[in-house]
Amino acid sequence: MAFENKFIQQRIEKAEILRKVGINPYSNDAQRNTTIAKYLNVNSDVADKENARDENRHYIVSGRIKLLRIMGKASFLQIEDESGVLQIYLARDNLPEGFYNDIFKKLIEVGDIIEVAGYPFVTGQGELSLHADALKLLTKAISPLPEKFHGVTDKEIRYRKRYLDLIMNADVRKTFKIRSKVISLTRRFFEDKGFLEVETPMMHPIAGGANAKPFVTHHNALGIDRYLRIAPELYLKRLIVGGFEAVFEINRNFRNEGMDATHNPEFTSIEFYWAYKTYKDLIVITKEYFEYLFDHLDLPTQLPYGDFEVDFSKFSEIPLIESLSTIGGVPSEIVNNKEKIADFLKSKNITLKPGLTLGQLQGELFDAFVEKKLINPTFITEYPVEISPLARRSDENPDITERFELFIAGREIANAFSELNDPVDQLNRFEGQMAAKESGDDEAHEMDEDFIEALSYGMAPTAGQGIGIDRLVMLLTNEHSIRDVLLFPAMKPIHNEELNQEEEV
RNA sequence: GUCUUGUUAGCUCAGCUGGUAGAGCACGUCACUUUUAAUGAUGUGGCCGAUGGUUCGAAUCCAUCACAGGACACCA
C-alpha cells in the first residue's frame, strides 16, 4: 500500500523534520510512572489545596492525543490511555525554549502518542488536569484520526478496522472486556468444579459432533484433506472413555454456512463432559454457572435485551412436548399425531419438507410457536429422539431423549444431554444419518468408526453440554449482532483481494 | 439465497424534476496563556463504489457487478 493520501504525506514530512532536529518520532524510551485512571484517582484531593494544585507531586503519563486546543501561548490537549482520558495544560513558558512554537505547535498533532510530565492541578472549569513541564513524542501517527465529534460510525469501517473503532469508541472496549471476563470466569468456574481443561484437534479427518457443513483444508505432506472441526464433542467423549471424568474445552468451531447477525464462520463455545452425571445434574450446574457469572461480572440479574427484560434469577424447566401447548398455544390433542401436526402447520402457512417423522414435526412446532417466546432462561427438556442423534434415550420412554436446550431471549444458548453410550445404538443412529446424507441432507452426521470403537470399550454414563460463548456475550452486553462481540468478525474481501485470489487459482 | 436501504473529501453528512460538487470537523496560514466538539479570519482538499447504457450533457435516470446495513428464508 502506498501512503499517497495528502494528509499522510504531510505527516510523514513532519516525522522527517522531527528526525532532522534530533527527535525520534518512534521513540522506544517510555518513562510513564502512572496510568490516567490512577492519576485521576490519586489526585482527586488536589481541588481542595491552595490554588487547586500540588507542585510537589510529579507524574509522567502517556496516551494518544484525542483533542487539541491551541490558544496562542497555551494549549489544552486530551490524551487517552487504556484506563481513561486526561486533560493536559501546556504553556509556552513552562517548556524548554522554542519547544512550544517550533516543535509542539508545528509537529505534534491529534493521533500522536505522547508522554507528558508535570504536576496535578484543577482548571478554572473544575477539571483535574496535568500542568505539563515536558512533552515527549513516543509515536507519530501518520494517518489522521477520524472526525473528533462523530468519530467513526460506519459499521463496515468499524468491523474491518477494529483498531480504529477501538481508538474512537471507548465503549467498544467495555464489550470486549466483558467477553474476556466471561471466558476467564467460565474457565475458573469449571476448574473449581474439578474439570480438566483439554485441547482436542481442530483439524478433523471426519467432521462430526454436529449437523453442519465443514470447511475443508489440505495437508500437503500427507496429500489428504482435513476438515476444520464443527464441534469437539466426539473427541471429548473419547477422553471420557479413556478415564477422565470431567473435561472441558473452550475454543473455536468452524461452520461453512451463511453469515448473519447470529452466525460467524468461526465461533467460540465451551463444551464440557461429566462422567457419572445426567442432564439433570447439568441443569443444576448451569444455574450455578450463571449465578457465578453474574456475581463476578457485577451485573444485575435483570438485564435489558432489546425490547425484553431478561430475569436471570428466574430459570424454569419444561418438557418440549408440554411447551408446545402451554407456551406455544398448539392444541394439546394434536402434538402427538403426525397427520394432525402436518395439517396444523399447513393451516398456519408453514411449508414442510415431505416425509418428516413425528419428532421432526414436533421440532417444527417448537421452532414456529415456542422458541421466540422463551425470554427468561428456560430449559426445554425431553427432546424427541429423531432430532437428537447423539443423546441418550430415556429409560422410561424410548421416543424421547434425556436432553435439554437452554433458551434465553428467544434464542438457544446451550444444548446438553445425557450422552448416548450404547455403541450399537450409536452405530445405528450414524447409519440413519448416513441414509439422510445419501438422500441429500449434506449436514447429516458422518459415520465415525473410530468413535464407535471407542464407545465399544465402554464410556461411563456421562452428561455433556455446549454453550455458545458469542451468543452468551451478546445477551450480557445487549448486543444484537455477533459482529459486535467479535474483535475481528469475518468480512467478505474487498474487490481487489478477491481478484488476486482468483488469479492464483 | 430473496427482498430492501446505502456507497459523494481523511471522518460525519447535504446535494430536489439531469446542466460537470457543498457544509462541518480535520489539515495549511494568521490571531489568541484556563479551554471543554475552544473561538475568529483565511486557504488547500473530490475518478461522486465499479462497469456499461440512455442523453447534447449523468453524482443524479436505467442495467449489471462489488461491498455494507437491515429484514426474511435456510441452519442445532
PDB file of N, CA and C in Angstrom, chain A residues 344-403:
ATOM      1  N   PHE A 344     -51.964 -28.895  10.907  1.00  0.00           N
ATOM      2  CA  PHE A 344     -51.936 -27.655  11.688  1.00  0.00           C
ATOM      3  C   PHE A 344     -50.894 -26.692  11.118  1.00  0.00           C
ATOM      4  N   LEU A 345     -49.703 -27.235  10.821  1.00  0.00           N
ATOM      5  CA  LEU A 345     -48.647 -26.373  10.283  1.00  0.00           C
ATOM      6  C   LEU A 345     -49.049 -25.806   8.938  1.00  0.00           C
ATOM      7  N   LYS A 346     -49.693 -26.661   8.127  1.00  0.00           N
ATOM      8  CA  LYS A 346     -50.138 -26.173   6.812  1.00  0.00           C
ATOM      9  C   LYS A 346     -51.160 -25.064   6.972  1.00  0.00           C
ATOM     10  N   SER A 347     -52.050 -25.238   7.973  1.00  0.00           N
ATOM     11  CA  SER A 347     -53.081 -24.218   8.193  1.00  0.00           C
ATOM     12  C   SER A 347     -52.452 -22.901   8.625  1.00  0.00           C
ATOM     13  N   LYS A 348     -51.218 -22.940   9.126  1.00  0.00           N
ATOM     14  CA  LYS A 348     -50.518 -21.711   9.513  1.00  0.00           C
ATOM     15  C   LYS A 348     -49.553 -21.261   8.417  1.00  0.00           C
ATOM     16  N   ASN A 349     -49.727 -21.842   7.243  1.00  0.00           N
ATOM     17  CA  ASN A 349     -48.893 -21.468   6.091  1.00  0.00           C
ATOM     18  C   ASN A 349     -47.415 -21.761   6.290  1.00  0.00           C
ATOM     19  N   ILE A 350     -47.132 -22.834   7.019  1.00  0.00           N
ATOM     20  CA  ILE A 350     -45.737 -23.232   7.173  1.00  0.00           C
ATOM     21  C   ILE A 350     -45.478 -24.410   6.244  1.00  0.00           C
ATOM     22  N   THR A 351     -44.537 -24.237   5.340  1.00  0.00           N
ATOM     23  CA  THR A 351     -44.280 -25.304   4.372  1.00  0.00           C
ATOM     24  C   THR A 351     -43.303 -26.307   4.964  1.00  0.00           C
ATOM     25  N   LEU A 352     -43.524 -27.557   4.645  1.00  0.00           N
ATOM     26  CA  LEU A 352     -42.735 -28.632   5.237  1.00  0.00           C
ATOM     27  C   LEU A 352     -42.082 -29.471   4.161  1.00  0.00           C
ATOM     28  N   LYS A 353     -40.882 -29.953   4.497  1.00  0.00           N
ATOM     29  CA  LYS A 353     -40.289 -30.978   3.638  1.00  0.00           C
ATOM     30  C   LYS A 353     -41.119 -32.238   3.786  1.00  0.00           C
ATOM     31  N   PRO A 354     -41.262 -33.022   2.723  1.00  0.00           N
ATOM     32  CA  PRO A 354     -42.048 -34.251   2.847  1.00  0.00           C
ATOM     33  C   PRO A 354     -41.325 -35.291   3.704  1.00  0.00           C
ATOM     34  N   GLY A 355     -42.116 -36.183   4.291  1.00  0.00           N
ATOM     35  CA  GLY A 355     -41.547 -37.347   4.963  1.00  0.00           C
ATOM     36  C   GLY A 355     -40.970 -37.089   6.328  1.00  0.00           C
ATOM     37  N   LEU A 356     -41.407 -36.012   6.990  1.00  0.00           N
ATOM     38  CA  LEU A 356     -40.890 -35.754   8.319  1.00  0.00           C
ATOM     39  C   LEU A 356     -41.492 -36.731   9.330  1.00  0.00           C
ATOM     40  N   THR A 357     -40.679 -37.105  10.311  1.00  0.00           N
ATOM     41  CA  THR A 357     -41.159 -38.003  11.361  1.00  0.00           C
ATOM     42  C   THR A 357     -41.903 -37.184  12.418  1.00  0.00           C
ATOM     43  N   LEU A 358     -42.535 -37.895  13.345  1.00  0.00           N
ATOM     44  CA  LEU A 358     -43.272 -37.209  14.410  1.00  0.00           C
ATOM     45  C   LEU A 358     -42.350 -36.273  15.187  1.00  0.00           C
ATOM     46  N   GLY A 359     -41.190 -36.783  15.558  1.00  0.00           N
ATOM     47  CA  GLY A 359     -40.253 -35.962  16.333  1.00  0.00           C
ATOM     48  C   GLY A 359     -39.831 -34.718  15.571  1.00  0.00           C
ATOM     49  N   GLN A 360     -39.578 -34.883  14.287  1.00  0.00           N
ATOM     50  CA  GLN A 360     -39.172 -33.727  13.479  1.00  0.00           C
ATOM     51  C   GLN A 360     -40.295 -32.702  13.381  1.00  0.00           C
ATOM     52  N   LEU A 361     -41.534 -33.220  13.274  1.00  0.00           N
ATOM     53  CA  LEU A 361     -42.683 -32.308  13.209  1.00  0.00           C
ATOM     54  C   LEU A 361     -42.847 -31.560  14.535  1.00  0.00           C
ATOM     55  N   GLN A 362     -42.600 -32.274  15.623  1.00  0.00           N
ATOM     56  CA  GLN A 362     -42.673 -31.599  16.923  1.00  0.00           C
ATOM     57  C   GLN A 362     -41.603 -30.509  17.012  1.00  0.00           C
ATOM     58  N   GLY A 363     -40.438 -30.812  16.442  1.00  0.00           N
ATOM     59  CA  GLY A 363     -39.380 -29.804  16.391  1.00  0.00           C
ATOM     60  C   GLY A 363     -39.819 -28.588  15.589  1.00  0.00           C
ATOM     61  N   GLU A 364     -40.532 -28.832  14.480  1.00  0.00           N
ATOM     62  CA  GLU A 364     -41.036 -27.720  13.665  1.00  0.00           C
ATOM     63  C   GLU A 364     -42.014 -26.866  14.466  1.00  0.00           C
ATOM     64  N   LEU A 365     -42.887 -27.539  15.194  1.00  0.00           N
ATOM     65  CA  LEU A 365     -43.853 -26.806  16.022  1.00  0.00           C
ATOM     66  C   LEU A 365     -43.130 -25.936  17.035  1.00  0.00           C
ATOM     67  N   PHE A 366     -42.115 -26.536  17.648  1.00  0.00           N
ATOM     68  CA  PHE A 366     -41.363 -25.792  18.663  1.00  0.00           C
ATOM     69  C   PHE A 366     -40.725 -24.544  18.064  1.00  0.00           C
ATOM     70  N   ASP A 367     -40.051 -24.727  16.915  1.00  0.00           N
ATOM     71  CA  ASP A 367     -39.387 -23.589  16.279  1.00  0.00           C
ATOM     72  C   ASP A 367     -40.383 -22.491  15.917  1.00  0.00           C
ATOM     73  N   ALA A 368     -41.566 -22.920  15.466  1.00  0.00           N
ATOM     74  CA  ALA A 368     -42.517 -21.940  14.960  1.00  0.00           C
ATOM     75  C   ALA A 368     -43.288 -21.239  16.075  1.00  0.00           C
ATOM     76  N   PHE A 369     -43.578 -21.934  17.159  1.00  0.00           N
ATOM     77  CA  PHE A 369     -44.521 -21.356  18.129  1.00  0.00           C
ATOM     78  C   PHE A 369     -43.955 -21.132  19.531  1.00  0.00           C
ATOM     79  N   VAL A 370     -42.851 -21.758  19.862  1.00  0.00           N
ATOM     80  CA  VAL A 370     -42.384 -21.671  21.248  1.00  0.00           C
ATOM     81  C   VAL A 370     -41.103 -20.852  21.395  1.00  0.00           C
ATOM     82  N   GLU A 371     -40.123 -21.155  20.568  1.00  0.00           N
ATOM     83  CA  GLU A 371     -38.768 -20.623  20.775  1.00  0.00           C
ATOM     84  C   GLU A 371     -38.734 -19.122  21.058  1.00  0.00           C
ATOM     85  N   LYS A 372     -39.417 -18.350  20.228  1.00  0.00           N
ATOM     86  CA  LYS A 372     -39.332 -16.890  20.366  1.00  0.00           C
ATOM     87  C   LYS A 372     -39.966 -16.375  21.649  1.00  0.00           C
ATOM     88  N   LYS A 373     -40.797 -17.208  22.269  1.00  0.00           N
ATOM     89  CA  LYS A 373     -41.497 -16.745  23.474  1.00  0.00           C
ATOM     90  C   LYS A 373     -40.703 -17.004  24.748  1.00  0.00           C
ATOM     91  N   LEU A 374     -39.573 -17.664  24.630  1.00  0.00           N
ATOM     92  CA  LEU A 374     -38.806 -18.025  25.820  1.00  0.00           C
ATOM     93  C   LEU A 374     -37.834 -16.904  26.173  1.00  0.00           C
ATOM     94  N   ILE A 375     -38.289 -15.975  27.000  1.00  0.00           N
ATOM     95  CA  ILE A 375     -37.475 -14.801  27.323  1.00  0.00           C
ATOM     96  C   ILE A 375     -36.609 -15.065  28.549  1.00  0.00           C
ATOM     97  N   ASN A 376     -37.228 -15.325  29.672  1.00  0.00           N
ATOM     98  CA  ASN A 376     -36.425 -15.696  30.837  1.00  0.00           C
ATOM     99  C   ASN A 376     -35.819 -17.068  30.598  1.00  0.00           C
ATOM    100  N   PRO A 377     -34.694 -17.359  31.241  1.00  0.00           N
ATOM    101  CA  PRO A 377     -33.988 -18.622  30.960  1.00  0.00           C
ATOM    102  C   PRO A 377     -34.896 -19.834  31.156  1.00  0.00           C
ATOM    103  N   THR A 378     -34.993 -20.640  30.117  1.00  0.00           N
ATOM    104  CA  THR A 378     -35.888 -21.789  30.150  1.00  0.00           C
ATOM    105  C   THR A 378     -35.176 -23.027  29.630  1.00  0.00           C
ATOM    106  N   PHE A 379     -35.194 -24.073  30.450  1.00  0.00           N
ATOM    107  CA  PHE A 379     -34.668 -25.356  29.998  1.00  0.00           C
ATOM    108  C   PHE A 379     -35.793 -26.129  29.328  1.00  0.00           C
ATOM    109  N   ILE A 380     -35.645 -26.361  28.044  1.00  0.00           N
ATOM    110  CA  ILE A 380     -36.601 -27.225  27.343  1.00  0.00           C
ATOM    111  C   ILE A 380     -36.022 -28.638  27.381  1.00  0.00           C
ATOM    112  N   THR A 381     -36.793 -29.590  27.912  1.00  0.00           N
ATOM    113  CA  THR A 381     -36.247 -30.931  28.151  1.00  0.00           C
ATOM    114  C   THR A 381     -36.961 -31.974  27.295  1.00  0.00           C
ATOM    115  N   GLU A 382     -36.431 -33.185  27.330  1.00  0.00           N
ATOM    116  CA  GLU A 382     -37.068 -34.358  26.723  1.00  0.00           C
ATOM    117  C   GLU A 382     -37.312 -34.186  25.225  1.00  0.00           C
ATOM    118  N   TYR A 383     -36.241 -34.043  24.499  1.00  0.00           N
ATOM    119  CA  TYR A 383     -36.343 -33.877  23.052  1.00  0.00           C
ATOM    120  C   TYR A 383     -36.659 -35.195  22.358  1.00  0.00           C
ATOM    121  N   PRO A 384     -37.414 -35.156  21.279  1.00  0.00           N
ATOM    122  CA  PRO A 384     -37.659 -36.377  20.500  1.00  0.00           C
ATOM    123  C   PRO A 384     -36.344 -36.967  19.999  1.00  0.00           C
ATOM    124  N   VAL A 385     -36.287 -38.270  19.947  1.00  0.00           N
ATOM    125  CA  VAL A 385     -35.045 -38.948  19.597  1.00  0.00           C
ATOM    126  C   VAL A 385     -34.621 -38.644  18.159  1.00  0.00           C
ATOM    127  N   GLU A 386     -35.582 -38.376  17.266  1.00  0.00           N
ATOM    128  CA  GLU A 386     -35.245 -38.170  15.849  1.00  0.00           C
ATOM    129  C   GLU A 386     -34.427 -36.902  15.624  1.00  0.00           C
ATOM    130  N   ILE A 387     -34.538 -35.946  16.536  1.00  0.00           N
ATOM    131  CA  ILE A 387     -33.772 -34.711  16.333  1.00  0.00           C
ATOM    132  C   ILE A 387     -32.633 -34.606  17.345  1.00  0.00           C
ATOM    133  N   SER A 388     -32.241 -35.754  17.895  1.00  0.00           N
ATOM    134  CA  SER A 388     -31.153 -35.767  18.880  1.00  0.00           C
ATOM    135  C   SER A 388     -30.225 -36.946  18.642  1.00  0.00           C
ATOM    136  N   PRO A 389     -29.485 -36.934  17.554  1.00  0.00           N
ATOM    137  CA  PRO A 389     -28.763 -38.141  17.137  1.00  0.00           C
ATOM    138  C   PRO A 389     -27.657 -38.577  18.096  1.00  0.00           C
ATOM    139  N   LEU A 390     -27.253 -37.739  19.044  1.00  0.00           N
ATOM    140  CA  LEU A 390     -26.159 -38.135  19.926  1.00  0.00           C
ATOM    141  C   LEU A 390     -26.608 -38.287  21.372  1.00  0.00           C
ATOM    142  N   ALA A 391     -27.904 -38.092  21.623  1.00  0.00           N
ATOM    143  CA  ALA A 391     -28.365 -38.101  23.012  1.00  0.00           C
ATOM    144  C   ALA A 391     -28.900 -39.475  23.405  1.00  0.00           C
ATOM    145  N   ARG A 392     -28.833 -39.712  24.683  1.00  0.00           N
ATOM    146  CA  ARG A 392     -29.276 -40.986  25.242  1.00  0.00           C
ATOM    147  C   ARG A 392     -30.797 -41.031  25.307  1.00  0.00           C
ATOM    148  N   ARG A 393     -31.339 -42.207  25.015  1.00  0.00           N
ATOM    149  CA  ARG A 393     -32.782 -42.383  25.139  1.00  0.00           C
ATOM    150  C   ARG A 393     -33.178 -42.396  26.603  1.00  0.00           C
ATOM    151  N   SER A 394     -34.374 -41.888  26.850  1.00  0.00           N
ATOM    152  CA  SER A 394     -34.954 -42.006  28.189  1.00  0.00           C
ATOM    153  C   SER A 394     -35.228 -43.474  28.488  1.00  0.00           C
ATOM    154  N   ASP A 395     -34.938 -43.898  29.695  1.00  0.00           N
ATOM    155  CA  ASP A 395     -35.201 -45.287  30.060  1.00  0.00           C
ATOM    156  C   ASP A 395     -36.700 -45.566  30.110  1.00  0.00           C
ATOM    157  N   GLU A 396     -37.491 -44.521  30.432  1.00  0.00           N
ATOM    158  CA  GLU A 396     -38.943 -44.714  30.548  1.00  0.00           C
ATOM    159  C   GLU A 396     -39.626 -44.673  29.183  1.00  0.00           C
ATOM    160  N   ASN A 397     -39.151 -43.783  28.300  1.00  0.00           N
ATOM    161  CA  ASN A 397     -39.839 -43.571  27.025  1.00  0.00           C
ATOM    162  C   ASN A 397     -38.807 -43.544  25.904  1.00  0.00           C
ATOM    163  N   PRO A 398     -38.746 -44.599  25.102  1.00  0.00           N
ATOM    164  CA  PRO A 398     -37.700 -44.706  24.084  1.00  0.00           C
ATOM    165  C   PRO A 398     -37.827 -43.677  22.956  1.00  0.00           C
ATOM    166  N   ASP A 399     -38.963 -42.958  22.902  1.00  0.00           N
ATOM    167  CA  ASP A 399     -39.128 -41.957  21.838  1.00  0.00           C
ATOM    168  C   ASP A 399     -38.448 -40.630  22.172  1.00  0.00           C
ATOM    169  N   ILE A 400     -38.123 -40.445  23.426  1.00  0.00           N
ATOM    170  CA  ILE A 400     -37.524 -39.162  23.792  1.00  0.00           C
ATOM    171  C   ILE A 400     -36.136 -39.374  24.385  1.00  0.00           C
ATOM    172  N   THR A 401     -35.386 -38.269  24.417  1.00  0.00           N
ATOM    173  CA  THR A 401     -34.013 -38.349  24.905  1.00  0.00           C
ATOM    174  C   THR A 401     -33.872 -37.537  26.181  1.00  0.00           C
ATOM    175  N   GLU A 402     -32.825 -37.861  26.918  1.00  0.00           N
ATOM    176  CA  GLU A 402     -32.503 -37.111  28.132  1.00  0.00           C
ATOM    177  C   GLU A 402     -31.683 -35.900  27.725  1.00  0.00           C
ATOM    178  N   ARG A 403     -32.401 -34.869  27.351  1.00  0.00           N
ATOM    179  CA  ARG A 403     -31.717 -33.729  26.749  1.00  0.00           C
ATOM    180  C   ARG A 403     -32.398 -32.440  27.167  1.00  0.00           C
TER     181      ARG A 403
END
